[in-house]
PDB file of C-alpha atoms in Angstrom:
ATOM      1  CA  MET A 768       0.204 -56.706 -29.433  1.00 92.00           C
ATOM      2  CA  PRO A 769      -1.014 -58.580 -32.553  1.00 97.00           C
ATOM      3  CA  ALA A 770       0.622 -61.944 -33.175  1.00 98.00           C
ATOM      4  CA  ALA A 771       1.945 -60.829 -36.558  1.00 98.00           C
ATOM      5  CA  ARG A 772       3.913 -57.989 -34.981  1.00 98.00           C
ATOM      6  CA  ARG A 773       5.109 -60.194 -32.131  1.00 98.00           C
ATOM      7  CA  TYR A 774       6.394 -62.760 -34.615  1.00 98.00           C
ATOM      8  CA  LEU A 775       8.249 -60.163 -36.660  1.00 98.00           C
ATOM      9  CA  ASP A 776       9.796 -58.713 -33.512  1.00 98.00           C
ATOM     10  CA  ALA A 777      10.876 -62.185 -32.374  1.00 98.00           C
ATOM     11  CA  ALA A 778      12.371 -62.966 -35.797  1.00 98.00           C
ATOM     12  CA  ILE A 779      14.209 -59.644 -35.829  1.00 98.00           C
ATOM     13  CA  GLY A 780      15.509 -60.433 -32.345  1.00 98.00           C
ATOM     14  CA  ILE A 781      16.969 -63.743 -33.507  1.00 98.00           C
ATOM     15  CA  LEU A 782      18.524 -62.105 -36.568  1.00 98.00           C
ATOM     16  CA  GLN A 783      20.022 -59.437 -34.306  1.00 98.00           C
ATOM     17  CA  GLN A 784      21.537 -62.163 -32.126  1.00 98.00           C
ATOM     18  CA  ILE A 785      23.004 -63.779 -35.218  1.00 98.00           C
ATOM     19  CA  ALA A 786      24.395 -60.425 -36.366  1.00 98.00           C
ATOM     20  CA  ASP A 787      25.901 -59.716 -32.945  1.00 98.00           C
ATOM     21  CA  ASP A 788      27.316 -63.178 -32.217  1.00 98.00           C
ATOM     22  CA  GLU A 789      27.896 -64.862 -35.567  1.00 98.00           C
ATOM     23  CA  ALA A 790      28.752 -62.181 -38.159  1.00 98.00           C
ATOM     24  CA  GLU A 791      32.494 -62.405 -37.565  1.00 98.00           C
ATOM     25  CA  ASN A 792      32.371 -66.200 -37.670  1.00 98.00           C
ATOM     26  CA  VAL A 793      30.302 -66.176 -40.872  1.00 98.00           C
ATOM     27  CA  ALA A 794      32.802 -63.833 -42.516  1.00 98.00           C
ATOM     28  CA  GLU A 795      35.708 -66.074 -41.492  1.00 98.00           C
ATOM     29  CA  VAL A 796      33.975 -69.217 -42.734  1.00 98.00           C
ATOM     30  CA  GLY A 797      33.131 -67.501 -46.007  1.00 98.00           C
ATOM     31  CA  GLY A 798      36.802 -66.692 -46.437  1.00 98.00           C
ATOM     32  CA  ARG A 799      37.762 -70.308 -45.755  1.00 98.00           C
ATOM     33  CA  ILE A 800      35.263 -71.552 -48.317  1.00 98.00           C
ATOM     34  CA  ALA A 801      36.542 -69.024 -50.848  1.00 98.00           C
ATOM     35  CA  GLU A 802      40.079 -70.268 -50.210  1.00 98.00           C
ATOM     36  CA  SER A 803      38.905 -73.823 -50.840  1.00 98.00           C
ATOM     37  CA  ILE A 804      37.189 -72.789 -54.080  1.00 98.00           C
ATOM     38  CA  ALA A 805      40.353 -70.997 -55.180  1.00 98.00           C
ATOM     39  CA  GLY A 806      42.178 -74.281 -54.644  1.00 97.00           C
ATOM     40  CA  GLY A 807      39.765 -76.248 -56.827  1.00 97.00           C
ATOM     41  CA  ALA A 808      37.156 -77.362 -54.290  1.00 98.00           C
ATOM     42  CA  ARG A 809      33.447 -77.520 -55.083  1.00 98.00           C
ATOM     43  CA  LEU A 810      30.645 -76.279 -52.816  1.00 98.00           C
ATOM     44  CA  PHE A 811      27.641 -78.388 -51.791  1.00 98.00           C
ATOM     45  CA  ALA A 812      24.694 -77.950 -49.416  1.00 98.00           C
ATOM     46  CA  PHE A 813      22.297 -80.433 -47.829  1.00 98.00           C
ATOM     47  CA  GLY A 814      19.188 -80.341 -45.689  1.00 96.00           C
ATOM     48  CA  CYS A 815      16.298 -82.697 -45.051  1.00 93.00           C
ATOM     49  CA  GLY A 816      12.632 -81.747 -44.675  1.00 90.00           C
ATOM     50  CA  HIS A 817      12.151 -78.061 -44.033  1.00 91.00           C
ATOM     51  CA  SER A 818      15.916 -77.629 -43.770  1.00 95.00           C
ATOM     52  CA  ALA A 819      16.016 -78.488 -47.468  1.00 94.00           C
ATOM     53  CA  LEU A 820      13.971 -75.366 -48.146  1.00 94.00           C
ATOM     54  CA  ALA A 821      16.717 -73.179 -46.686  1.00 96.00           C
ATOM     55  CA  VAL A 822      19.229 -74.918 -48.953  1.00 97.00           C
ATOM     56  CA  GLN A 823      17.014 -74.302 -51.967  1.00 95.00           C
ATOM     57  CA  GLU A 824      17.049 -70.603 -51.101  1.00 96.00           C
ATOM     58  CA  ILE A 825      20.718 -70.332 -52.085  1.00 98.00           C
ATOM     59  CA  VAL A 826      20.602 -72.482 -55.231  1.00 97.00           C
ATOM     60  CA  TYR A 827      19.968 -71.103 -58.734  1.00 97.00           C
ATOM     61  CA  ARG A 828      18.556 -67.742 -57.742  1.00 95.00           C
ATOM     62  CA  ALA A 829      18.984 -64.095 -58.670  1.00 97.00           C
ATOM     63  CA  GLY A 830      21.822 -62.496 -56.752  1.00 98.00           C
ATOM     64  CA  GLY A 831      23.101 -65.872 -55.623  1.00 98.00           C
ATOM     65  CA  LEU A 832      26.421 -67.610 -56.138  1.00 98.00           C
ATOM     66  CA  MET A 833      26.240 -70.075 -59.029  1.00 98.00           C
ATOM     67  CA  LEU A 834      28.617 -72.524 -57.363  1.00 98.00           C
ATOM     68  CA  VAL A 835      26.237 -73.868 -54.680  1.00 98.00           C
ATOM     69  CA  ASN A 836      25.263 -77.460 -55.487  1.00 98.00           C
ATOM     70  CA  PRO A 837      22.350 -79.045 -53.598  1.00 97.00           C
ATOM     71  CA  LEU A 838      22.647 -82.682 -52.566  1.00 96.00           C
ATOM     72  CA  LEU A 839      19.230 -84.120 -53.330  1.00 90.00           C
ATOM     73  CA  GLY A 840      17.596 -87.490 -52.881  1.00 88.00           C
ATOM     74  CA  PRO A 841      14.102 -88.990 -52.905  1.00 88.00           C
ATOM     75  CA  GLY A 842      12.149 -87.776 -49.894  1.00 87.00           C
ATOM     76  CA  VAL A 843      14.661 -85.130 -48.875  1.00 87.00           C
ATOM     77  CA  ASP A 844      12.454 -82.206 -49.899  1.00 81.00           C
ATOM     78  CA  SER A 845       9.380 -82.134 -47.648  1.00 72.00           C
ATOM     79  CA  MET A 846       7.255 -80.230 -50.153  1.00 78.00           C
ATOM     80  CA  THR A 847       7.295 -82.974 -52.808  1.00 82.00           C
ATOM     81  CA  VAL A 848       6.800 -86.000 -50.546  1.00 84.00           C
ATOM     82  CA  ARG A 849       3.471 -87.649 -49.748  1.00 89.00           C
ATOM     83  CA  PRO A 850       2.564 -88.241 -47.086  1.00 90.00           C
ATOM     84  CA  ALA A 851       4.470 -85.292 -45.678  1.00 86.00           C
ATOM     85  CA  THR A 852       5.033 -87.243 -42.452  1.00 88.00           C
ATOM     86  CA  LEU A 853       7.374 -89.545 -44.368  1.00 89.00           C
ATOM     87  CA  THR A 854      10.080 -86.868 -44.252  1.00 87.00           C
ATOM     88  CA  SER A 855      10.210 -87.102 -40.447  1.00 88.00           C
ATOM     89  CA  LYS A 856      10.758 -90.844 -40.672  1.00 90.00           C
ATOM     90  CA  LEU A 857      13.374 -90.506 -43.401  1.00 90.00           C
ATOM     91  CA  GLU A 858      15.307 -87.970 -41.340  1.00 92.00           C
ATOM     92  CA  ARG A 859      15.709 -90.625 -38.643  1.00 92.00           C
ATOM     93  CA  LEU A 860      16.489 -93.443 -41.072  1.00 93.00           C
ATOM     94  CA  SER A 861      19.985 -94.859 -40.624  1.00 95.00           C
ATOM     95  CA  GLY A 862      21.937 -95.599 -43.789  1.00 96.00           C
ATOM     96  CA  TYR A 863      20.198 -93.204 -46.173  1.00 96.00           C
ATOM     97  CA  ALA A 864      22.675 -90.335 -45.840  1.00 97.00           C
ATOM     98  CA  PRO A 865      25.808 -92.465 -46.405  1.00 97.00           C
ATOM     99  CA  ALA A 866      24.252 -93.841 -49.601  1.00 97.00           C
ATOM    100  CA  LEU A 867      23.397 -90.309 -50.701  1.00 97.00           C
ATOM    101  CA  ILE A 868      26.921 -89.046 -50.061  1.00 98.00           C
ATOM    102  CA  GLU A 869      28.503 -92.097 -51.693  1.00 97.00           C
ATOM    103  CA  THR A 870      26.559 -91.585 -54.935  1.00 96.00           C
ATOM    104  CA  SER A 871      27.014 -87.795 -55.029  1.00 97.00           C
ATOM    105  CA  PRO A 872      29.827 -85.866 -56.782  1.00 97.00           C
ATOM    106  CA  LEU A 873      31.285 -84.881 -53.376  1.00 98.00           C
ATOM    107  CA  ARG A 874      35.005 -85.598 -53.111  1.00 98.00           C
ATOM    108  CA  ALA A 875      37.964 -84.921 -50.832  1.00 98.00           C
ATOM    109  CA  GLY A 876      38.677 -81.218 -50.397  1.00 98.00           C
ATOM    110  CA  ASP A 877      35.104 -80.124 -51.171  1.00 98.00           C
ATOM    111  CA  VAL A 878      32.906 -78.190 -48.752  1.00 98.00           C
ATOM    112  CA  LEU A 879      29.494 -79.456 -47.604  1.00 98.00           C
ATOM    113  CA  ILE A 880      27.075 -77.194 -45.737  1.00 98.00           C
ATOM    114  CA  ILE A 881      24.542 -79.194 -43.699  1.00 98.00           C
ATOM    115  CA  VAL A 882      21.419 -77.467 -42.383  1.00 98.00           C
ATOM    116  CA  SER A 883      19.552 -79.032 -39.452  1.00 97.00           C
ATOM    117  CA  LEU A 884      17.834 -77.157 -36.649  1.00 96.00           C
ATOM    118  CA  SER A 885      18.361 -79.797 -33.979  1.00 96.00           C
ATOM    119  CA  GLY A 886      21.195 -81.797 -35.537  1.00 96.00           C
ATOM    120  CA  ARG A 887      19.957 -84.829 -33.566  1.00 96.00           C
ATOM    121  CA  ASN A 888      18.719 -87.134 -36.293  1.00 96.00           C
ATOM    122  CA  ALA A 889      20.502 -89.786 -38.326  1.00 96.00           C
ATOM    123  CA  MET A 890      20.234 -88.022 -41.693  1.00 96.00           C
ATOM    124  CA  PRO A 891      22.320 -84.892 -40.942  1.00 97.00           C
ATOM    125  CA  VAL A 892      24.659 -86.703 -38.546  1.00 97.00           C
ATOM    126  CA  GLN A 893      25.476 -89.522 -40.953  1.00 98.00           C
ATOM    127  CA  ALA A 894      25.754 -87.095 -43.864  1.00 98.00           C
ATOM    128  CA  ALA A 895      28.408 -85.217 -41.892  1.00 98.00           C
ATOM    129  CA  GLN A 896      30.191 -88.423 -40.884  1.00 98.00           C
ATOM    130  CA  SER A 897      30.268 -89.729 -44.457  1.00 98.00           C
ATOM    131  CA  ALA A 898      31.398 -86.420 -45.920  1.00 98.00           C
ATOM    132  CA  ARG A 899      34.259 -86.122 -43.450  1.00 98.00           C
ATOM    133  CA  GLU A 900      35.322 -89.699 -44.145  1.00 98.00           C
ATOM    134  CA  LEU A 901      35.625 -88.658 -47.785  1.00 97.00           C
ATOM    135  CA  GLY A 902      37.862 -85.767 -46.769  1.00 98.00           C
ATOM    136  CA  ALA A 903      35.321 -82.984 -47.249  1.00 98.00           C
ATOM    137  CA  THR A 904      34.921 -80.052 -44.872  1.00 98.00           C
ATOM    138  CA  VAL A 905      31.528 -79.930 -43.122  1.00 98.00           C
ATOM    139  CA  VAL A 906      29.904 -76.634 -42.149  1.00 98.00           C
ATOM    140  CA  ALA A 907      26.883 -77.084 -39.872  1.00 98.00           C
ATOM    141  CA  VAL A 908      24.063 -74.551 -39.722  1.00 98.00           C
ATOM    142  CA  THR A 909      22.237 -75.570 -36.567  1.00 98.00           C
ATOM    143  CA  SER A 910      21.039 -74.333 -33.189  1.00 98.00           C
ATOM    144  CA  SER A 911      23.271 -74.671 -30.142  1.00 96.00           C
ATOM    145  CA  ALA A 912      20.109 -74.574 -28.006  1.00 96.00           C
ATOM    146  CA  TYR A 913      19.698 -78.286 -28.801  1.00 95.00           C
ATOM    147  CA  GLY A 914      23.157 -79.058 -27.465  1.00 88.00           C
ATOM    148  CA  ASP A 915      21.896 -80.659 -24.252  1.00 87.00           C
ATOM    149  CA  LEU A 916      19.393 -82.946 -25.960  1.00 91.00           C
ATOM    150  CA  PRO A 917      20.546 -86.534 -26.587  1.00 93.00           C
ATOM    151  CA  ALA A 918      21.424 -87.696 -30.060  1.00 94.00           C
ATOM    152  CA  ARG A 919      19.014 -89.911 -31.967  1.00 93.00           C
ATOM    153  CA  ASP A 920      21.716 -91.426 -34.156  1.00 92.00           C
ATOM    154  CA  ALA A 921      23.095 -94.752 -32.982  1.00 91.00           C
ATOM    155  CA  SER A 922      26.596 -93.283 -32.854  1.00 93.00           C
ATOM    156  CA  GLY A 923      25.539 -91.035 -29.997  1.00 93.00           C
ATOM    157  CA  GLU A 924      26.841 -88.034 -31.912  1.00 95.00           C
ATOM    158  CA  ARG A 925      25.049 -84.880 -32.998  1.00 96.00           C
ATOM    159  CA  LEU A 926      25.760 -82.641 -35.951  1.00 97.00           C
ATOM    160  CA  ILE A 927      27.250 -79.991 -33.678  1.00 95.00           C
ATOM    161  CA  ASP A 928      29.728 -82.554 -32.314  1.00 94.00           C
ATOM    162  CA  ILE A 929      31.178 -83.821 -35.582  1.00 95.00           C
ATOM    163  CA  SER A 930      31.185 -80.838 -37.941  1.00 97.00           C
ATOM    164  CA  ASP A 931      34.382 -78.966 -38.748  1.00 98.00           C
ATOM    165  CA  ILE A 932      32.614 -75.606 -38.429  1.00 98.00           C
ATOM    166  CA  VAL A 933      29.356 -74.622 -36.699  1.00 98.00           C
ATOM    167  CA  LEU A 934      27.182 -71.589 -37.436  1.00 98.00           C
ATOM    168  CA  ASP A 935      24.542 -71.042 -34.757  1.00 98.00           C
ATOM    169  CA  THR A 936      21.017 -70.065 -35.822  1.00 98.00           C
ATOM    170  CA  LYS A 937      20.079 -69.033 -32.236  1.00 98.00           C
ATOM    171  CA  VAL A 938      16.646 -70.645 -32.648  1.00 98.00           C
ATOM    172  CA  PRO A 939      15.119 -71.959 -29.404  1.00 97.00           C
ATOM    173  CA  VAL A 940      14.297 -75.601 -28.758  1.00 97.00           C
ATOM    174  CA  GLY A 941      10.978 -76.393 -30.387  1.00 96.00           C
ATOM    175  CA  ASP A 942      11.520 -73.773 -33.125  1.00 97.00           C
ATOM    176  CA  ALA A 943       8.364 -71.734 -32.356  1.00 97.00           C
ATOM    177  CA  VAL A 944       8.745 -68.265 -30.834  1.00 98.00           C
ATOM    178  CA  LEU A 945       5.214 -67.217 -29.837  1.00 98.00           C
ATOM    179  CA  THR A 946       2.830 -68.276 -27.076  1.00 97.00           C
ATOM    180  CA  ASP A 947      -0.808 -67.557 -26.307  1.00 97.00           C
ATOM    181  CA  ASP A 948      -3.106 -68.737 -23.552  1.00 95.00           C
ATOM    182  CA  GLY A 949      -5.523 -70.040 -26.176  1.00 97.00           C
ATOM    183  CA  VAL A 950      -2.945 -72.294 -27.855  1.00 97.00           C
ATOM    184  CA  PRO A 951      -1.584 -75.295 -25.934  1.00 96.00           C
ATOM    185  CA  GLN A 952       1.870 -75.121 -27.525  1.00 96.00           C
ATOM    186  CA  PRO A 953       4.235 -72.456 -28.902  1.00 97.00           C
ATOM    187  CA  PHE A 954       3.702 -71.390 -32.501  1.00 98.00           C
ATOM    188  CA  GLY A 955       5.435 -69.294 -35.161  1.00 98.00           C
ATOM    189  CA  PRO A 956       8.525 -71.251 -36.338  1.00 98.00           C
ATOM    190  CA  ALA A 957      11.712 -69.224 -36.820  1.00 98.00           C
ATOM    191  CA  SER A 958      14.264 -71.731 -38.113  1.00 97.00           C
ATOM    192  CA  GLY A 959      13.539 -71.003 -41.764  1.00 97.00           C
ATOM    193  CA  VAL A 960      14.114 -67.284 -41.321  1.00 98.00           C
ATOM    194  CA  ALA A 961      17.292 -67.807 -39.302  1.00 98.00           C
ATOM    195  CA  ALA A 962      18.872 -70.527 -41.446  1.00 98.00           C
ATOM    196  CA  THR A 963      18.098 -68.701 -44.674  1.00 98.00           C
ATOM    197  CA  ALA A 964      19.588 -65.465 -43.354  1.00 98.00           C
ATOM    198  CA  ILE A 965      22.782 -67.220 -42.250  1.00 98.00           C
ATOM    199  CA  LEU A 966      23.110 -68.996 -45.595  1.00 98.00           C
ATOM    200  CA  HIS A 967      22.663 -65.799 -47.601  1.00 98.00           C
ATOM    201  CA  ALA A 968      25.145 -64.021 -45.320  1.00 98.00           C
ATOM    202  CA  LEU A 969      27.579 -66.904 -45.776  1.00 98.00           C
ATOM    203  CA  MET A 970      27.278 -66.749 -49.561  1.00 98.00           C
ATOM    204  CA  ALA A 971      27.919 -63.004 -49.418  1.00 98.00           C
ATOM    205  CA  ALA A 972      31.025 -63.770 -47.361  1.00 98.00           C
ATOM    206  CA  VAL A 973      32.157 -66.373 -49.905  1.00 98.00           C
ATOM    207  CA  ILE A 974      31.739 -63.825 -52.688  1.00 98.00           C
ATOM    208  CA  ASP A 975      33.682 -61.301 -50.627  1.00 98.00           C
ATOM    209  CA  GLY A 976      36.404 -63.879 -50.021  1.00 98.00           C
ATOM    210  CA  MET A 977      36.672 -64.736 -53.699  1.00 98.00           C
ATOM    211  CA  LEU A 978      37.044 -61.072 -54.572  1.00 98.00           C
ATOM    212  CA  ALA A 979      39.796 -60.725 -51.982  1.00 98.00           C
ATOM    213  CA  ARG A 980      41.644 -63.564 -53.718  1.00 98.00           C
ATOM    214  CA  GLY A 981      41.401 -61.995 -57.148  1.00 97.00           C
ATOM    215  CA  LEU A 982      38.578 -64.247 -58.342  1.00 98.00           C
ATOM    216  CA  THR A 983      35.435 -63.038 -60.107  1.00 97.00           C
ATOM    217  CA  PRO A 984      32.485 -64.762 -58.401  1.00 98.00           C
ATOM    218  CA  PRO A 985      29.843 -66.083 -60.818  1.00 98.00           C
ATOM    219  CA  VAL A 986      26.593 -64.550 -59.582  1.00 98.00           C
ATOM    220  CA  PHE A 987      23.145 -64.908 -61.118  1.00 98.00           C
ATOM    221  CA  LEU A 988      21.579 -61.814 -62.624  1.00 98.00           C
ATOM    222  CA  SER A 989      17.789 -61.778 -62.463  1.00 97.00           C
ATOM    223  CA  ALA A 990      16.312 -63.332 -65.584  1.00 95.00           C
ATOM    224  CA  ASN A 991      13.596 -60.667 -65.295  1.00 96.00           C
ATOM    225  CA  ILE A 992      16.199 -58.068 -66.279  1.00 97.00           C
ATOM    226  CA  ASP A 993      16.841 -57.743 -70.010  1.00 97.00           C
ATOM    227  CA  GLY A 994      19.952 -59.718 -70.909  1.00 97.00           C
ATOM    228  CA  GLY A 995      19.963 -61.558 -67.581  1.00 97.00           C
ATOM    229  CA  ALA A 996      19.239 -65.021 -68.950  1.00 97.00           C
ATOM    230  CA  GLU A 997      21.892 -64.718 -71.645  1.00 97.00           C
ATOM    231  CA  ARG A 998      24.519 -63.535 -69.179  1.00 98.00           C
ATOM    232  CA  ASN A 999      23.647 -66.364 -66.784  1.00 98.00           C
ATOM    233  CA  ASP A1000      23.890 -68.972 -69.539  1.00 98.00           C
ATOM    234  CA  ALA A1001      27.366 -67.755 -70.447  1.00 98.00           C
ATOM    235  CA  LEU A1002      28.552 -67.906 -66.830  1.00 98.00           C
ATOM    236  CA  LEU A1003      27.012 -71.336 -66.274  1.00 98.00           C
ATOM    237  CA  ARG A1004      28.918 -72.645 -69.289  1.00 97.00           C
ATOM    238  CA  GLU A1005      32.133 -71.039 -68.058  1.00 97.00           C
ATOM    239  CA  HIS A1006      31.869 -72.678 -64.620  1.00 97.00           C
ATOM    240  CA  ARG A1007      30.197 -75.888 -65.748  1.00 97.00           C
ATOM    241  CA  GLU A1008      32.839 -78.205 -64.262  1.00 97.00           C
ATOM    242  CA  ASN A1009      31.933 -77.021 -60.741  1.00 97.00           C
ATOM    243  CA  ILE A1010      28.150 -77.011 -61.219  1.00 98.00           C
ATOM    244  CA  PHE A1011      26.135 -80.234 -60.877  1.00 97.00           C
ATOM    245  CA  TYR A1012      22.506 -79.082 -60.670  1.00 96.00           C
ATOM    246  CA  LEU A1013      22.131 -78.749 -64.451  1.00 95.00           C
ATOM    247  CA  ASP A1014      22.318 -82.496 -65.145  1.00 85.00           C
TER     248      ASP A1014
END
């Protein structure tokens, strides 16, 4: 079978696992986040390296919830850093995440989603630790397959150990899902597909939860639809106090 088809089948298999095992959990977490928003909390999301790309998928996009605020810092986004290998070193750098959290708008009662496939490195672990010390709720999007691997953070903790809530991406250790006799290592990474799907499902659940609580969720209309940009501008102004990515 061609590699392209094998990859798509493998990705569909992981998404099916997520649907079978995590859908109820995602819906419950979405309801909890909606409850927090109804009580005045703000919503943030963080990822380092390629995990930052999954976060960017749910920020400022058509059909997406306007209330998702990315926590950004120099070197966090792998696509804008040179050399690209620097992101791997930054992810293991102790002390960066606490400084990022300390200088962010995050406060007690807020919700922070942290995306990290392995959850082993200092950046996601210390981000979670710092956010919880502030009194924020931490939702981890990570793979339980890494649960037996030792932590790389000096605390000895992993993201899965210290988060308030865990959503499992079902991605295997090493990320890649294909093998071939002609390639000495697995290939075809699946974490981006899995994390992005969970995050979009979670945002749908948050929207559902807001509706159930009598709130009208502010959702972006495509700017490629006539009137979309004007409608979005009006909603952004209306919810400005809970949106930080416009500054």
